[in-house]
């Protein structure tokens, strides 16, 4: 991610509907599947500026890993000192060979990696037997836009595609759901309009800054979905969240 995009990302994580909403979804699945646990060893791979640490830290000790020194600097400035640099699993293992984690989280990272199945397979080396992998990825290739290009995405996913990748990598898939479902028609219309106007052909890290009351309404909409996700998978949406297990 370009430095300017990372600086914007760090700011947006604190208030913008997409990041706050995604955290609500992550928190919901954590509460559902790890209730009562405070002893987990958690690895947040591709932690970025560290916005998800407070949610994860409720369940145990969190180690953040990112290839970007700038991202790790943002983490430390926010008070998250337990972070390490690594760009590949092999690089991480060379530095920390004894690490075994109960949970690895990979939030909106897999779509950046050309060999996604190989990467997911390599992550198993860092998991204890029976350990879990919790990931999020963007959905639907037809929603490809200038933002995907700007942040170096390789692909977007359907539920079928990401679950096939995980199974090919040797995981047992336990949950796979779309989210950002209620707002999906709005987002799809916005992306298609961008194509018609030519905006989606321009490489740029951009976002629409909404008035605070609209931003809050969007957050509340995704928080409603997060409550539903405790019990049911959603059939469509512009992002996916998947919980898998190492046999």
Short mmCIF file of C-alpha atoms in Angstrom, two decimals:
data_model
loop_
_atom_site.label_atom_id
_atom_site.label_comp_id
_atom_site.label_asym_id
_atom_site.label_seq_id
_atom_site.Cartn_x
_atom_site.Cartn_y
_atom_site.Cartn_z
CA UNK A 1 0.00 0.00 0.00
CA UNK A 2 1.37 3.42 -0.91
CA UNK A 3 2.43 5.63 2.03
CA UNK A 4 -0.29 8.21 1.40
CA UNK A 5 -2.94 5.47 1.32
CA UNK A 6 -1.63 4.03 4.60
CA UNK A 7 -1.80 7.43 6.30
CA UNK A 8 -5.40 7.82 5.14
CA UNK A 9 -6.16 4.23 6.18
CA UNK A 10 -4.85 4.89 9.71
CA UNK A 11 -7.16 7.89 10.06
CA UNK A 12 -10.21 6.16 8.57
CA UNK A 13 -9.92 3.10 10.83
CA UNK A 14 -11.09 5.14 13.79
CA UNK A 15 -14.38 6.46 12.42
CA UNK A 16 -15.27 5.53 8.84
CA UNK A 17 -18.29 3.25 8.42
CA UNK A 18 -16.50 0.48 6.51
CA UNK A 19 -13.72 -0.03 9.06
CA UNK A 20 -15.97 0.42 12.11
CA UNK A 21 -18.56 -1.90 10.58
CA UNK A 22 -16.00 -4.57 9.73
CA UNK A 23 -14.74 -4.45 13.33
CA UNK A 24 -18.31 -5.04 14.53
CA UNK A 25 -18.57 -8.12 12.31
CA UNK A 26 -15.20 -9.42 13.51
CA UNK A 27 -16.21 -8.80 17.14
CA UNK A 28 -19.48 -10.68 16.62
CA UNK A 29 -17.80 -13.82 15.29
CA UNK A 30 -15.13 -13.67 17.97
CA UNK A 31 -17.83 -13.46 20.66
CA UNK A 32 -19.71 -16.36 19.10
CA UNK A 33 -16.81 -18.75 18.61
CA UNK A 34 -14.36 -17.77 21.35
CA UNK A 35 -16.70 -16.84 24.21
CA UNK A 36 -15.03 -17.10 27.61
CA UNK A 37 -11.49 -17.37 26.21
CA UNK A 38 -8.88 -14.91 27.44
CA UNK A 39 -5.83 -17.13 26.92
CA UNK A 40 -5.57 -17.30 23.14
CA UNK A 41 -2.27 -16.74 21.38
CA UNK A 42 -3.34 -14.60 18.41
CA UNK A 43 -1.39 -13.55 15.33
CA UNK A 44 -2.83 -10.66 13.32
CA UNK A 45 -1.15 -11.06 9.93
CA UNK A 46 -1.08 -7.88 7.86
CA UNK A 47 -2.14 -5.87 10.90
CA UNK A 48 -1.82 -2.48 9.19
CA UNK A 49 -2.15 0.44 11.63
CA UNK A 50 -3.51 -1.90 14.32
CA UNK A 51 -7.17 -0.92 14.43
CA UNK A 52 -8.34 -4.47 15.23
CA UNK A 53 -6.03 -5.03 18.21
CA UNK A 54 -8.53 -3.86 20.88
CA UNK A 55 -11.15 -6.37 19.69
CA UNK A 56 -8.69 -9.27 19.50
CA UNK A 57 -6.94 -8.45 22.78
CA UNK A 58 -10.13 -9.27 24.72
CA UNK A 59 -9.41 -12.93 23.96
CA UNK A 60 -5.70 -13.19 24.69
CA UNK A 61 -2.26 -12.01 23.65
CA UNK A 62 -2.00 -10.42 20.19
CA UNK A 63 1.10 -10.24 18.00
CA UNK A 64 0.83 -8.00 14.94
CA UNK A 65 2.85 -8.68 11.79
CA UNK A 66 3.15 -6.45 8.74
CA UNK A 67 5.59 -6.01 5.86
CA UNK A 68 5.31 -2.22 6.09
CA UNK A 69 7.59 -0.40 8.58
CA UNK A 70 5.21 2.55 8.29
CA UNK A 71 2.25 0.42 9.39
CA UNK A 72 4.21 -0.87 12.38
CA UNK A 73 5.15 2.70 13.27
CA UNK A 74 1.44 3.61 13.35
CA UNK A 75 0.83 0.59 15.63
CA UNK A 76 3.51 1.65 18.07
CA UNK A 77 2.31 5.25 18.11
CA UNK A 78 -1.17 3.92 19.01
CA UNK A 79 0.32 2.00 21.94
CA UNK A 80 0.50 -1.45 20.30
CA UNK A 81 4.13 -2.40 20.86
CA UNK A 82 3.82 -6.16 20.25
CA UNK A 83 4.44 -5.97 16.50
CA UNK A 84 7.04 -7.53 14.21
CA UNK A 85 8.13 -7.01 10.60
CA UNK A 86 7.67 -9.87 8.12
CA UNK A 87 6.65 -10.06 4.48
CA UNK A 88 6.36 -13.83 4.15
CA UNK A 89 5.63 -16.79 6.40
CA UNK A 90 9.14 -18.13 5.75
CA UNK A 91 10.64 -14.83 6.88
CA UNK A 92 8.52 -14.88 10.04
CA UNK A 93 9.45 -18.50 10.83
CA UNK A 94 13.14 -17.76 10.38
CA UNK A 95 12.93 -15.04 13.03
CA UNK A 96 10.40 -16.73 15.37
CA UNK A 97 10.63 -20.50 14.84
CA UNK A 98 8.88 -21.49 18.08
CA UNK A 99 5.66 -19.59 17.48
CA UNK A 100 2.42 -21.61 17.62
CA UNK A 101 -0.86 -19.74 17.60
CA UNK A 102 -4.42 -20.63 18.58
CA UNK A 103 -5.84 -18.10 16.11
CA UNK A 104 -4.48 -16.29 13.07
CA UNK A 105 -6.45 -13.35 11.73
CA UNK A 106 -5.93 -12.12 8.17
CA UNK A 107 -8.19 -9.17 7.48
CA UNK A 108 -8.34 -8.04 3.85
CA UNK A 109 -4.90 -9.38 3.00
CA UNK A 110 -5.40 -12.56 0.95
CA UNK A 111 -6.75 -10.61 -2.03
CA UNK A 112 -3.32 -8.94 -2.34
CA UNK A 113 -1.46 -12.24 -2.78
CA UNK A 114 -0.99 -13.91 -6.16
CA UNK A 115 -0.62 -17.44 -4.79
CA UNK A 116 -3.48 -17.35 -2.29
CA UNK A 117 -3.73 -21.12 -1.74
CA UNK A 118 0.01 -21.44 -1.14
CA UNK A 119 -0.05 -18.53 1.32
CA UNK A 120 -2.99 -20.04 3.23
CA UNK A 121 -1.20 -23.40 3.31
CA UNK A 122 1.97 -21.78 4.67
CA UNK A 123 0.02 -20.10 7.48
CA UNK A 124 -0.85 -23.55 8.82
CA UNK A 125 2.77 -23.87 9.93
CA UNK A 126 2.07 -21.14 12.48
CA UNK A 127 -1.12 -22.70 13.87
CA UNK A 128 -1.41 -25.27 16.62
CA UNK A 129 -3.33 -28.44 15.68
CA UNK A 130 -6.99 -27.44 15.87
CA UNK A 131 -6.06 -23.77 15.62
CA UNK A 132 -8.34 -21.39 13.70
CA UNK A 133 -7.92 -18.97 10.85
CA UNK A 134 -10.29 -15.98 10.61
CA UNK A 135 -10.14 -13.99 7.38
CA UNK A 136 -12.02 -11.26 5.55
CA UNK A 137 -11.83 -10.57 1.81
CA UNK A 138 -13.66 -8.29 -0.65
CA UNK A 139 -16.48 -9.88 -2.64
CA UNK A 140 -17.45 -10.06 -6.32
CA UNK A 141 -15.05 -9.50 -9.16
CA UNK A 142 -17.66 -7.40 -10.98
CA UNK A 143 -17.17 -4.75 -8.25
CA UNK A 144 -13.54 -4.24 -9.30
CA UNK A 145 -12.71 -0.52 -9.25
CA UNK A 146 -9.93 2.05 -9.06
CA UNK A 147 -9.65 1.37 -5.33
CA UNK A 148 -8.71 -2.28 -5.96
CA UNK A 149 -5.98 -1.11 -8.32
CA UNK A 150 -4.73 1.59 -5.94
CA UNK A 151 -4.29 -0.83 -3.03
CA UNK A 152 -2.80 -3.60 -5.21
CA UNK A 153 -5.56 -6.17 -5.09
CA UNK A 154 -5.11 -9.24 -7.28
CA UNK A 155 -8.70 -10.45 -7.12
CA UNK A 156 -12.05 -10.29 -5.34
CA UNK A 157 -13.88 -13.41 -4.12
CA UNK A 158 -17.17 -15.23 -4.04
CA UNK A 159 -17.98 -17.47 -1.09
CA UNK A 160 -17.36 -20.49 -3.30
CA UNK A 161 -13.96 -19.26 -4.44
CA UNK A 162 -12.60 -18.47 -0.98
CA UNK A 163 -13.90 -21.71 0.56
CA UNK A 164 -12.36 -23.73 -2.28
CA UNK A 165 -9.04 -21.96 -1.71
CA UNK A 166 -9.15 -22.74 2.02
CA UNK A 167 -10.08 -26.39 1.48
CA UNK A 168 -7.33 -26.73 -1.13
CA UNK A 169 -4.93 -25.38 1.50
CA UNK A 170 -6.06 -28.08 3.95
CA UNK A 171 -8.49 -26.24 6.23
CA UNK A 172 -11.90 -27.28 7.48
CA UNK A 173 -14.24 -24.36 6.78
CA UNK A 174 -16.56 -23.72 9.75
CA UNK A 175 -18.26 -20.43 8.81
CA UNK A 176 -18.38 -18.50 5.55
CA UNK A 177 -20.66 -15.51 5.21
CA UNK A 178 -21.01 -12.34 3.23
CA UNK A 179 -21.44 -9.06 5.08
CA UNK A 180 -22.21 -5.44 4.16
CA UNK A 181 -25.38 -6.94 2.71
CA UNK A 182 -28.10 -4.37 3.36
CA UNK A 183 -26.03 -1.64 1.74
CA UNK A 184 -24.83 -3.82 -1.14
CA UNK A 185 -27.29 -2.43 -3.75
CA UNK A 186 -26.06 1.10 -3.03
CA UNK A 187 -22.40 0.11 -3.32
CA UNK A 188 -23.01 -1.89 -6.50
CA UNK A 189 -24.82 1.07 -8.08
CA UNK A 190 -21.96 3.40 -7.10
CA UNK A 191 -19.33 1.10 -8.62
CA UNK A 192 -21.30 0.58 -11.84
CA UNK A 193 -21.82 4.32 -12.16
CA UNK A 194 -18.06 4.73 -11.81
CA UNK A 195 -17.57 2.45 -14.78
CA UNK A 196 -20.04 4.36 -16.90
CA UNK A 197 -18.34 7.68 -16.13
CA UNK A 198 -14.81 6.32 -16.53
CA UNK A 199 -13.92 7.03 -12.91
CA UNK A 200 -13.21 3.35 -12.18
CA UNK A 201 -10.34 3.34 -14.69
CA UNK A 202 -8.27 5.85 -12.68
CA UNK A 203 -5.83 4.43 -10.13
CA UNK A 204 -6.61 6.29 -6.92
CA UNK A 205 -7.14 5.65 -3.24
CA UNK A 206 -10.42 7.47 -2.73
CA UNK A 207 -13.45 7.35 -0.49
CA UNK A 208 -16.69 9.26 -0.10
CA UNK A 209 -16.76 11.38 3.07
CA UNK A 210 -20.34 11.31 4.32
CA UNK A 211 -21.95 13.65 6.87
CA UNK A 212 -21.58 12.19 10.38
CA UNK A 213 -25.25 11.18 10.68
CA UNK A 214 -25.08 9.16 7.44
CA UNK A 215 -21.77 7.58 8.47
CA UNK A 216 -23.38 6.58 11.78
CA UNK A 217 -26.45 5.17 9.99
CA UNK A 218 -24.18 3.00 7.83
CA UNK A 219 -22.32 1.78 10.92
CA UNK A 220 -25.59 0.88 12.66
CA UNK A 221 -26.72 -1.03 9.57
CA UNK A 222 -23.59 -3.20 9.62
CA UNK A 223 -23.87 -3.63 13.40
CA UNK A 224 -27.33 -5.07 12.79
CA UNK A 225 -25.80 -7.53 10.33
CA UNK A 226 -23.15 -8.39 12.93
CA UNK A 227 -25.88 -9.43 15.36
CA UNK A 228 -27.50 -11.61 12.69
CA UNK A 229 -24.12 -13.17 11.88
CA UNK A 230 -23.90 -14.63 15.37
CA UNK A 231 -26.54 -17.10 14.24
CA UNK A 232 -26.93 -16.99 10.46
CA UNK A 233 -24.78 -16.63 7.37
CA UNK A 234 -25.80 -13.85 5.00
CA UNK A 235 -26.35 -14.85 1.34
CA UNK A 236 -24.80 -11.79 -0.33
CA UNK A 237 -22.74 -8.70 0.42
CA UNK A 238 -19.67 -6.79 -0.68
CA UNK A 239 -17.28 -8.51 1.77
CA UNK A 240 -16.80 -12.03 3.14
CA UNK A 241 -15.75 -13.34 6.55
CA UNK A 242 -14.62 -16.95 6.90
CA UNK A 243 -13.62 -18.99 9.96
CA UNK A 244 -11.60 -22.15 9.29
CA UNK A 245 -9.81 -24.77 11.35
CA UNK A 246 -6.51 -26.57 11.01
CA UNK A 247 -7.20 -30.30 11.33
#
